[in-house]
Tab-separated table of C-alpha atoms in Angstrom:
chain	number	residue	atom	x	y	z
C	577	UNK	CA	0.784	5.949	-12.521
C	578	UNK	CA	-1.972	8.396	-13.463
C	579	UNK	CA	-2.776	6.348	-16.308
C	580	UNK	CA	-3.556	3.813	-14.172
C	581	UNK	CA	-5.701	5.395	-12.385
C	582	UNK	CA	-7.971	6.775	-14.849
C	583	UNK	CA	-7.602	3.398	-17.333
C	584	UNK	CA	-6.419	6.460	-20.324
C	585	UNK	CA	-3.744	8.461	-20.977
C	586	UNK	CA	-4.257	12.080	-19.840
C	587	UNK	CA	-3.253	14.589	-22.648
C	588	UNK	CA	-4.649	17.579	-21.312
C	589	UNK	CA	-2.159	17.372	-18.738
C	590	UNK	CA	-0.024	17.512	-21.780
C	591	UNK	CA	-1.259	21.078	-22.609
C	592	UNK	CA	-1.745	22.266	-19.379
C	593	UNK	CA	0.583	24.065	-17.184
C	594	UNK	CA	1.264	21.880	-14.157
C	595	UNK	CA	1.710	22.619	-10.595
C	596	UNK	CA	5.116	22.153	-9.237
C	597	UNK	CA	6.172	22.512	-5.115
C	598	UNK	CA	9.000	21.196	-3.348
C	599	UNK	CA	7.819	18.511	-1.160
C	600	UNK	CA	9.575	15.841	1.542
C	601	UNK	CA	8.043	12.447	0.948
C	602	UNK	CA	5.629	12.662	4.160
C	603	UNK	CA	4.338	16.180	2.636
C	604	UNK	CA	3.890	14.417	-0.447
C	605	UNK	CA	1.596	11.925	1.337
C	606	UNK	CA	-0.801	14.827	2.511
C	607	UNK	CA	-0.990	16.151	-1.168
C	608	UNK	CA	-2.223	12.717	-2.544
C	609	UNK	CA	-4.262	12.143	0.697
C	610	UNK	CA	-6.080	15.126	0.172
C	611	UNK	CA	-6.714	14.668	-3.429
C	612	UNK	CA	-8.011	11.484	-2.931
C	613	UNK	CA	-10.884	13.163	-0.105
C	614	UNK	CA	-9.505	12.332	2.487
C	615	UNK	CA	-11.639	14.034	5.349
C	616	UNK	CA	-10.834	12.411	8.767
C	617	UNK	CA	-6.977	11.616	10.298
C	618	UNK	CA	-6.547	10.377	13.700
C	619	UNK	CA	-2.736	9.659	14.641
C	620	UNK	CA	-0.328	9.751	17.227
C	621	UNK	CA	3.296	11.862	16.150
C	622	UNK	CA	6.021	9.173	16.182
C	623	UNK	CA	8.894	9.504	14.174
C	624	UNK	CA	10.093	9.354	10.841
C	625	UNK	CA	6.429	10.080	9.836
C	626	UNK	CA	5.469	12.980	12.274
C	627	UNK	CA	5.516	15.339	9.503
C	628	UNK	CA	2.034	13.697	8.138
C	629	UNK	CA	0.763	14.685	11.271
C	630	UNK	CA	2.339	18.175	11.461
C	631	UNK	CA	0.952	18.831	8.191
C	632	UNK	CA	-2.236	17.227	8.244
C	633	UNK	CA	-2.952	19.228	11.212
C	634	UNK	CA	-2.683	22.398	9.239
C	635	UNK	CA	-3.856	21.575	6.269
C	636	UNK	CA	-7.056	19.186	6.697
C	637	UNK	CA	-9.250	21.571	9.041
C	638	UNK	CA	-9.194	23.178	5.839
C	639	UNK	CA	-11.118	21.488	4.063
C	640	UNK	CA	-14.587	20.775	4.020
C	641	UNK	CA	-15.598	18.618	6.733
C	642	UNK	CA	-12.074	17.927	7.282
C	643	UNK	CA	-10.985	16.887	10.879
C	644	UNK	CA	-7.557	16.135	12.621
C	645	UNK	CA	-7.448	14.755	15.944
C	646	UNK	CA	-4.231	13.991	17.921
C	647	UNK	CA	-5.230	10.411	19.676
C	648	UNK	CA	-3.501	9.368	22.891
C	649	UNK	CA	-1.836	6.621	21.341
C	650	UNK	CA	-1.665	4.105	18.141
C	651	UNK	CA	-4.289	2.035	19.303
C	652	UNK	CA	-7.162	4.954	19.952
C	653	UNK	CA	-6.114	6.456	16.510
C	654	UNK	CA	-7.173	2.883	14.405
C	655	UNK	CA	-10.356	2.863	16.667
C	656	UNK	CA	-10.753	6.744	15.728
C	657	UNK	CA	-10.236	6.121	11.760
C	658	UNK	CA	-12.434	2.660	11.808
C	659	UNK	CA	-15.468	4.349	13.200
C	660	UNK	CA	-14.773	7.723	11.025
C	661	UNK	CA	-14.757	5.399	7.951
C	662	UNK	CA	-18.150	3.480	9.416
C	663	UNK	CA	-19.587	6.773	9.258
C	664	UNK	CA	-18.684	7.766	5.877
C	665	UNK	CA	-15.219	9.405	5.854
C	666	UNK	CA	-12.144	8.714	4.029
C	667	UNK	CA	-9.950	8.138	7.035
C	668	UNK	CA	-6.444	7.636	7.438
C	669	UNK	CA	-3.850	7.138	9.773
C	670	UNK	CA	0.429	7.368	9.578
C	671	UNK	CA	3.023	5.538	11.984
C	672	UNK	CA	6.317	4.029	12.390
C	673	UNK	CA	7.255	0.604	13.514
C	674	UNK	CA	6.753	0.620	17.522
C	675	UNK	CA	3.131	2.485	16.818
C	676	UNK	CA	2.272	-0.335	13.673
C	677	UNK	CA	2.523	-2.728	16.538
C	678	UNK	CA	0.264	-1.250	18.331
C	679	UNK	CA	-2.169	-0.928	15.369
C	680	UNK	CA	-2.210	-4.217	14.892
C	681	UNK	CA	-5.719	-5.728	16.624
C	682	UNK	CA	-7.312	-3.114	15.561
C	683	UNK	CA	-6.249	-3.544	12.027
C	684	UNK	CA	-7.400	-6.926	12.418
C	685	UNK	CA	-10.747	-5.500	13.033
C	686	UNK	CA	-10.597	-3.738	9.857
C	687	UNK	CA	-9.476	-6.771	7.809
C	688	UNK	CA	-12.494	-8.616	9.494
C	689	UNK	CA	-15.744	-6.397	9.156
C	690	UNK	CA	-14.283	-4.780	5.517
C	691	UNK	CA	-13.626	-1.336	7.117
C	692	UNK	CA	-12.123	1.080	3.604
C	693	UNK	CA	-8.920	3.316	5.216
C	694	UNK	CA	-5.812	3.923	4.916
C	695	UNK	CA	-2.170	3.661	7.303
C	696	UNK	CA	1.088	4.831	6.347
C	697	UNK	CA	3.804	2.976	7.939
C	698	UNK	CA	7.465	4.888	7.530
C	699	UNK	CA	9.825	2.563	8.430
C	700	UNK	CA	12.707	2.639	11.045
C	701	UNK	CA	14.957	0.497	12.423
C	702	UNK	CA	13.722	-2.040	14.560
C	703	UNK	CA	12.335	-4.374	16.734
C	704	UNK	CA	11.286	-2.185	19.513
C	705	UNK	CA	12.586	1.415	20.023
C	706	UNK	CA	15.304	0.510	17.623
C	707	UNK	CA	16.838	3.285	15.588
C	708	UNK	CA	14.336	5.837	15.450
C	709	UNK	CA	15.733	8.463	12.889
C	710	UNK	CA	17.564	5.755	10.600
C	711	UNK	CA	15.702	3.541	7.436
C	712	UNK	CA	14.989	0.083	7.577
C	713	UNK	CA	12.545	-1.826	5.266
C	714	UNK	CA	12.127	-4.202	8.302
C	715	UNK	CA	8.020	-3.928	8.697
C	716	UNK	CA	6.994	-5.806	5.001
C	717	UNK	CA	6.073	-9.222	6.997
C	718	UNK	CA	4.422	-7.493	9.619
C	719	UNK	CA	2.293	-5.431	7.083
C	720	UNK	CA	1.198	-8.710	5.483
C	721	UNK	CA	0.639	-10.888	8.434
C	722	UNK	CA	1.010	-8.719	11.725
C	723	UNK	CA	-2.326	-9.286	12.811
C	724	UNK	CA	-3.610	-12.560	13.666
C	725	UNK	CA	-5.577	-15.126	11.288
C	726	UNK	CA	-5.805	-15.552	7.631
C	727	UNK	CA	-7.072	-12.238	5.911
C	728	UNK	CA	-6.356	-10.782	2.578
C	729	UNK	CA	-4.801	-7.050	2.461
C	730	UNK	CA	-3.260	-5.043	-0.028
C	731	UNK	CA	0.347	-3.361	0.622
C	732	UNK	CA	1.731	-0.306	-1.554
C	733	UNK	CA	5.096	1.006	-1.578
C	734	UNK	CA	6.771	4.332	-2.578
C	735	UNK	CA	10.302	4.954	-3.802
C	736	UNK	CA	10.583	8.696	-4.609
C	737	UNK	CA	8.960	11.878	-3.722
C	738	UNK	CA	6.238	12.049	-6.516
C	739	UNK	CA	5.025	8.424	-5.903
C	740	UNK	CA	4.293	8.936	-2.067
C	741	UNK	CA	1.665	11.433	-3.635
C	742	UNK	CA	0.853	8.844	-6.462
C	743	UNK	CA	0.468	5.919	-4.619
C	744	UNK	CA	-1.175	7.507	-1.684
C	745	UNK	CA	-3.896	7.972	-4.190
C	746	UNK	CA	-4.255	4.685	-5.130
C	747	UNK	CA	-4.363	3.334	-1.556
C	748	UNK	CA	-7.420	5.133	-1.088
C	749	UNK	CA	-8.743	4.234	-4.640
C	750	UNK	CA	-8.039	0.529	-3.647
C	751	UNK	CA	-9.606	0.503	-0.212
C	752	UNK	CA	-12.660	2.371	-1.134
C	753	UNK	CA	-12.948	-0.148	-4.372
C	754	UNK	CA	-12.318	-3.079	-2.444
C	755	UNK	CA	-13.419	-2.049	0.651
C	756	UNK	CA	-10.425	-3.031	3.081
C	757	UNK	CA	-7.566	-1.460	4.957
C	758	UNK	CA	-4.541	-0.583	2.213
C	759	UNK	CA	-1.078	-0.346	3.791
C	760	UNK	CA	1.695	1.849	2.451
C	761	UNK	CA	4.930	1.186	2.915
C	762	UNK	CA	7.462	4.311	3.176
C	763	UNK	CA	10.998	4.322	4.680
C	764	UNK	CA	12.732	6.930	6.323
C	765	UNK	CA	14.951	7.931	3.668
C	766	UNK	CA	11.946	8.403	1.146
C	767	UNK	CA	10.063	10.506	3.567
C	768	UNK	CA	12.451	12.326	4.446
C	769	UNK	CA	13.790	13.198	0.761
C	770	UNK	CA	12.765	16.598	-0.688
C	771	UNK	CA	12.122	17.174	-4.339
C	772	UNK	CA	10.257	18.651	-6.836
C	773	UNK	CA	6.851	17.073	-7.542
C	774	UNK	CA	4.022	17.788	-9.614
C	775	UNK	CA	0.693	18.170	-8.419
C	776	UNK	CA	-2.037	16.521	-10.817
C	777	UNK	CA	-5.362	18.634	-10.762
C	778	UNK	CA	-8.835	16.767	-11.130
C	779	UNK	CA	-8.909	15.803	-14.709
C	780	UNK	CA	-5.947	13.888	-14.323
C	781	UNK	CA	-7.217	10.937	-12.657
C	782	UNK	CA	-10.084	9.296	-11.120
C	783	UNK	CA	-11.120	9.468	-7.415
C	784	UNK	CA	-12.702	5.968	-6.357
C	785	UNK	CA	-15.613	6.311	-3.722
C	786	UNK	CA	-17.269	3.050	-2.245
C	787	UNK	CA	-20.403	1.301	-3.328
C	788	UNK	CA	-23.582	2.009	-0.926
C	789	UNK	CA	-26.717	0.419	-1.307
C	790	UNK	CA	-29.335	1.471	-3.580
C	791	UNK	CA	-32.442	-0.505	-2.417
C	792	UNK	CA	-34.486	0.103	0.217
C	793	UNK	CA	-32.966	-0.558	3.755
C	794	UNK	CA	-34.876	-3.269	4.821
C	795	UNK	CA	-33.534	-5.144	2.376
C	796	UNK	CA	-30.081	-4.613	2.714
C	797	UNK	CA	-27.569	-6.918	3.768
C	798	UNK	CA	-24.538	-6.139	5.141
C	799	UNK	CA	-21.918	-9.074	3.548
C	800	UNK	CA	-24.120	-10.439	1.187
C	801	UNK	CA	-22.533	-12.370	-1.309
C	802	UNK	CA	-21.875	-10.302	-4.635
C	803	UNK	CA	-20.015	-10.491	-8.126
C	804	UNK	CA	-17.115	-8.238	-6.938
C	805	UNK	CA	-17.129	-9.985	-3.442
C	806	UNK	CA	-17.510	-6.482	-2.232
C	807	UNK	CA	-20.460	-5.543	-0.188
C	808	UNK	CA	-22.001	-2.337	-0.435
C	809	UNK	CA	-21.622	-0.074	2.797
C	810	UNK	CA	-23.939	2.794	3.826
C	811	UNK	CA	-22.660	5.448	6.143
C	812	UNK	CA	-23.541	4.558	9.896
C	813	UNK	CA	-26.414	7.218	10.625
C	814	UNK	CA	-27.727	6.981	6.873
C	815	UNK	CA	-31.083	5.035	7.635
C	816	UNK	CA	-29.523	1.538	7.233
C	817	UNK	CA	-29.013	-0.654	9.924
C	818	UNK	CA	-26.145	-3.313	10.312
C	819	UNK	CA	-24.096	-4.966	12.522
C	820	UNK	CA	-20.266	-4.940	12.644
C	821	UNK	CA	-18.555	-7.464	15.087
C	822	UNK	CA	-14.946	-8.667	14.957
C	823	UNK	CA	-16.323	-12.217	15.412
C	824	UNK	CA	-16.548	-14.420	12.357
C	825	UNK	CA	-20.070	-13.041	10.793
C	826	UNK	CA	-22.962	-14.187	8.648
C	827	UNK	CA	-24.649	-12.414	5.753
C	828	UNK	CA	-26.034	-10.212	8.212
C	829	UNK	CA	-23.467	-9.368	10.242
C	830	UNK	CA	-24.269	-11.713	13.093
C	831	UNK	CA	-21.776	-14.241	15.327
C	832	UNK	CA	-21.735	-17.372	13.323
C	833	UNK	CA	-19.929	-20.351	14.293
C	834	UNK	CA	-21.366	-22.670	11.123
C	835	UNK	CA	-18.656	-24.318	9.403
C	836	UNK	CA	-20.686	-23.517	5.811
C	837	UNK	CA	-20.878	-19.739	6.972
C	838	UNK	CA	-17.494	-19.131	8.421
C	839	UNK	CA	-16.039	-20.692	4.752
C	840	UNK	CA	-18.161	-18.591	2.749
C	841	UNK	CA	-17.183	-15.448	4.434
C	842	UNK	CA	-13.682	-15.866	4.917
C	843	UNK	CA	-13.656	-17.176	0.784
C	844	UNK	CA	-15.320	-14.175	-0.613
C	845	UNK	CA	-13.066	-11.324	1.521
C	846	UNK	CA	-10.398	-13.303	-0.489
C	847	UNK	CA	-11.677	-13.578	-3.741
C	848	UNK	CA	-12.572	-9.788	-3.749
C	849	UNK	CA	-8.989	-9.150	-3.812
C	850	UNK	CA	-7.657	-12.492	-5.432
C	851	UNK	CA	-9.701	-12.248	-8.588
C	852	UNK	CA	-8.113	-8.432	-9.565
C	853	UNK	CA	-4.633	-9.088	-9.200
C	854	UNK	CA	-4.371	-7.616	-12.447
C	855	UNK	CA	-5.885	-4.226	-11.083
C	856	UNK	CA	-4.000	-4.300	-7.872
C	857	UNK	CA	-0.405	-5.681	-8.444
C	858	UNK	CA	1.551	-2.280	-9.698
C	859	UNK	CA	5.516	-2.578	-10.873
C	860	UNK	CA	7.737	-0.943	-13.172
C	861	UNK	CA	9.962	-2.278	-15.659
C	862	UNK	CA	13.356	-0.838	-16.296
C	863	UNK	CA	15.434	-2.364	-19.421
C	864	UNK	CA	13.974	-5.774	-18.469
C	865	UNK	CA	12.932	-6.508	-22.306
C	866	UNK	CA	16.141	-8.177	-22.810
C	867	UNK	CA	17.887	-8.460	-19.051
C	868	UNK	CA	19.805	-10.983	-17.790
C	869	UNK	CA	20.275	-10.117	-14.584
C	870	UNK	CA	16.637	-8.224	-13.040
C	871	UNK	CA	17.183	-6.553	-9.635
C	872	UNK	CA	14.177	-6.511	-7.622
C	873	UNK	CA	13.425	-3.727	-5.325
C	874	UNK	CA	11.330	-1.452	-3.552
C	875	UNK	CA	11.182	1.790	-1.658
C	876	UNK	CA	14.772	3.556	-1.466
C	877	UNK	CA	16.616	1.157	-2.176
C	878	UNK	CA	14.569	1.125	-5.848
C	879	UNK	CA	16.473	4.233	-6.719
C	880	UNK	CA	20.165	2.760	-5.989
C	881	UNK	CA	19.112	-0.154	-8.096
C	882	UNK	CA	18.177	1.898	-10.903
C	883	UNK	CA	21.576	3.641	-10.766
C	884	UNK	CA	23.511	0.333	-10.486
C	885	UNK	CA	21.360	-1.126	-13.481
C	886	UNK	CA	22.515	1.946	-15.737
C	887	UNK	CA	26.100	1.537	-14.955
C	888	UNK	CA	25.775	-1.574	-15.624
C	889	UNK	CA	24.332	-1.082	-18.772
C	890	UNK	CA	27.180	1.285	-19.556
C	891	UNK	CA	29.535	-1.692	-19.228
C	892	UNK	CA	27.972	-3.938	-22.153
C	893	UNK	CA	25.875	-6.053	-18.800
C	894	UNK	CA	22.136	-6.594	-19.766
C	895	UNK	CA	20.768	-5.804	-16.511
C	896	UNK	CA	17.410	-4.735	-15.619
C	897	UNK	CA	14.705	-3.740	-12.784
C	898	UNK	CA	11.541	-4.336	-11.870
C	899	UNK	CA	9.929	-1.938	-9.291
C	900	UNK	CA	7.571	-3.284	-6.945
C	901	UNK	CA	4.865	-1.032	-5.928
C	902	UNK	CA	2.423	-3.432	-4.699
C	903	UNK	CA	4.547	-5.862	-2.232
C	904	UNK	CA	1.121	-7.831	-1.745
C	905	UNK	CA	-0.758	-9.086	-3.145
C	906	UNK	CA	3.102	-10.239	-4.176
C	907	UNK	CA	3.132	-10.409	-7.974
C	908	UNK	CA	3.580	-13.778	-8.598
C	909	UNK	CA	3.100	-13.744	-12.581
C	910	UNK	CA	5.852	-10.621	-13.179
C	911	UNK	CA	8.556	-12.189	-10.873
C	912	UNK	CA	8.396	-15.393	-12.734
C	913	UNK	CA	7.744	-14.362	-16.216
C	914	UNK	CA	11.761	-12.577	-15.635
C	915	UNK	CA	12.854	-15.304	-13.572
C	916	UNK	CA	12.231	-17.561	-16.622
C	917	UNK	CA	14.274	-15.015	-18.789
C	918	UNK	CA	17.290	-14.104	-16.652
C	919	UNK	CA	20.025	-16.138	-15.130
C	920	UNK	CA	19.790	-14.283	-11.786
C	921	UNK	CA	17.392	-12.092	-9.960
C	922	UNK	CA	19.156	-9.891	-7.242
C	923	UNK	CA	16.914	-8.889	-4.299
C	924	UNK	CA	18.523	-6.261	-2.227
C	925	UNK	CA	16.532	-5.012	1.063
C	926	UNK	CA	17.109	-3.392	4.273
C	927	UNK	CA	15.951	-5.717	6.205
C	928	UNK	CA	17.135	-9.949	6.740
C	929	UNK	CA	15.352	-11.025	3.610
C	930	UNK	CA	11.560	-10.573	3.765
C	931	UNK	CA	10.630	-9.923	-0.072
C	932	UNK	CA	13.336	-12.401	-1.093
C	933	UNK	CA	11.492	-14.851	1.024
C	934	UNK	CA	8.409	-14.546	-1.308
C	935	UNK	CA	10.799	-14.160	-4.354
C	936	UNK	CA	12.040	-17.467	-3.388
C	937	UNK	CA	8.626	-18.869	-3.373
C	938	UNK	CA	7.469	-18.362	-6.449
C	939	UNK	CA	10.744	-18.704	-8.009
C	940	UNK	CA	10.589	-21.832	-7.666
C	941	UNK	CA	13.840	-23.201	-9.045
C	942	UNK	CA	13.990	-20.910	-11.957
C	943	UNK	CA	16.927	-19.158	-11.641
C	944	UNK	CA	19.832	-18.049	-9.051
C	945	UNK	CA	18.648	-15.536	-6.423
C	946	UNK	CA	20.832	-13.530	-4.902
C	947	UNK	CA	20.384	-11.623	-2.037
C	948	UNK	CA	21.825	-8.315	-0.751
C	949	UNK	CA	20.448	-7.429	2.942
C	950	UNK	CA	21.622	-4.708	5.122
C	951	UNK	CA	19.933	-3.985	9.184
C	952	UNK	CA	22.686	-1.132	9.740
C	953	UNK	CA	20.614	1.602	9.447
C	954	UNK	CA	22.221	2.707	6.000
C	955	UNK	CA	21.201	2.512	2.633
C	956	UNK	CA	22.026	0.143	0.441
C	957	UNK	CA	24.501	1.955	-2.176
C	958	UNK	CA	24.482	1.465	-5.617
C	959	UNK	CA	27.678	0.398	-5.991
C	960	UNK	CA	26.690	-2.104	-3.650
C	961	UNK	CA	23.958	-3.321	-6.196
C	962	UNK	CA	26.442	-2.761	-9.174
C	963	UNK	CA	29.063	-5.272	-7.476
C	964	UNK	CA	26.450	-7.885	-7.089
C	965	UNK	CA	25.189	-6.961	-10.788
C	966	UNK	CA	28.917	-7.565	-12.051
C	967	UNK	CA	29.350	-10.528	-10.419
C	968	UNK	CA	26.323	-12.538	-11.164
């Protein structure tokens, strides 16, 4: 993963002697927060992701610049961490289900005038209060699509302790280089997991910061069309002046209700994203070179797939998995490429089927999917994922 992030492999971590802490997934998520630069949090505690507060709360005042406020709910923190980013800060926020709902308009708002931060959903059981201490991987839809409207956003996920840090990382990388709200995706069972992690110093990967302008301010304009499809954004304050509005914008920032306008804008926040799927769209790959049956998973339940693929593999049955990291944009191209290889692709979730829906899309006739769902509040086992392995 830090290979990816720098484009080159890293051998002076090789050499060097590493730094290595016990950490619970949500402490994990401060570590990578902060080594991205993250300087501003605004949250509300709610569980299973209060420890993000709890420790960002301690640790961020910190650092230079750093702030923490407590917010009075959901809603006021993704107001707090919109205008914190406006004004230049690498803002985040972290949630659970009930709160995500909440975020929602305001993430909207994001999506729609290009706002760079970060949320953290760690998911519980659901809808509504739900079960508040148990996992559940029931919020992937609602990350894609919760908020009214077509926009484009990118979701991340985490399955162990050391990619929480990881991938935390990249969520900031990816909103700051594609300036738009990045989702990540824990459950309650990573979060809460404690291991040993190792904590990359700064020649082990790149930290992404957004474009601003470089030409004079009065001729800067705030969503003009550009190669990347991402405009360059000055720090509110900074001598440039623009205007951000949640309505449907010109170049300029301005209301616009012109059919030739509203196109063009709502074309190029897609295309920004659309046209570096092969930056954004992370997986991993376990045994699939010659798998016949591919489990596809994410989050916990990635780890009791992995188990269930190596028995498996113990008993003479070619199975493989492929990791999602990024659940959108969904990654169309490695789904199929193993869905044209294998005679089954199992997709076991905690949740009624929400990736499967989308592994169903692109699949396309391809092969048998088979799906393994579970809204209990437990994990799905590997022996669970074995079975279904054996009897594909």
């Amino acid at each position: 993963m830090l290979e990816h992030l720098t484009g080159k492999t890293n051998m002076a971590t090789k050499k060097r002697k590493k730094t290595e802490i016990f950490a619970l997934g949500n402490e994990a998520v401060v570590e990578g927060a902060l080594l991205a630069g993250c300087n501003f949090y605004a949250g509300y505690p709610i569980t299973p992701s209060t420890e993000i507060a709890e420790v960002m709360s301690a640790r961020l005042p910190l650092v230079k610049d750093g702030v923490f406020i407590q917010m009075e709910d959901e809603i006021a923190s993704m107001g707090a961490i919109i205008g914190a980013s406006l004004a230049g800060r690498k803002a985040m926020t972290a949630t659970s289900g009930p709160g995500f709902s909440l975020m929602q308009e305001n993430l909207g708002y994001a999506c729609m005038t290009e706002v760079p931060l970060v949320v953290v959903n760690v998911m519980r059981g659901g809808p509504s209060t739900g079960l508040p201490t148990s996992p559940a991987q029931g919020d992937v839809q609602q990350a894609r699509w919760g908020c009214h409207g077509d926009h484009p956003i990118i979701v991340l996920s985490a399955s162990d302790v050391q990619e929480c840090l990881e991938m935390t990382v990249v969520a900031f990388n990816f909103a700051e280089k594609y300036r738009t709200p990045v989702i990540l995706l824990l459950d309650e069972i990573t979060a809460h997991t404690r291991e040993k992690i190792s904590i990359p110093g700064p020649e082990d990967f790149e930290i992404l910061a957004r474009v601003t302008p470089s030409m004079p301010p009065e001729w800067y304009v705030s969503y003009e069309e550009t190669m990347r499809g991402v405009p360059a954004l000055p720090p509110l304050g900074s001598g440039y002046r623009f205007h951000v509005t949640g309505l449907t914008h010109d170049q300029n920032g301005f209301p616009t209700s012109k059919p030739d306008e509203v196109k063009a804008l709502m074309h190029r926040q897609f295309r920004k994203i659309d046209q570096f799927f092969y930056d954004i769209q992370l997986f991993d790959e376990v045994n699939c070179e010659d798998a016949e049956v591919v489990v596809l998973a994410y989050g916990c339940v990635a780890r009791s797939a992995e188990l269930a693929v190596h028995m498996a593999r113990e008993r003479g049955v070619k199975a493989g998995l492929l990791k999602l990291k990024t659940l959108f944009p969904f990654p169309k191209t490695a789904v199929q490429a193993l869905a044209r290889q294998c005679k089954a692709l199992i997709v076991p979730e905690m949740n009624m089927g929400q990736i499967s829906r989308e592994v169903k899309r692109v699949n396309n006739g391809l092969t048998h999917i088979i799906t393994n769902n579970r809204v209990d509040g437990q994990i799905i086992t590997p022996s669970e994922i074995f079975k279904n392995i054996m009897q594909a």
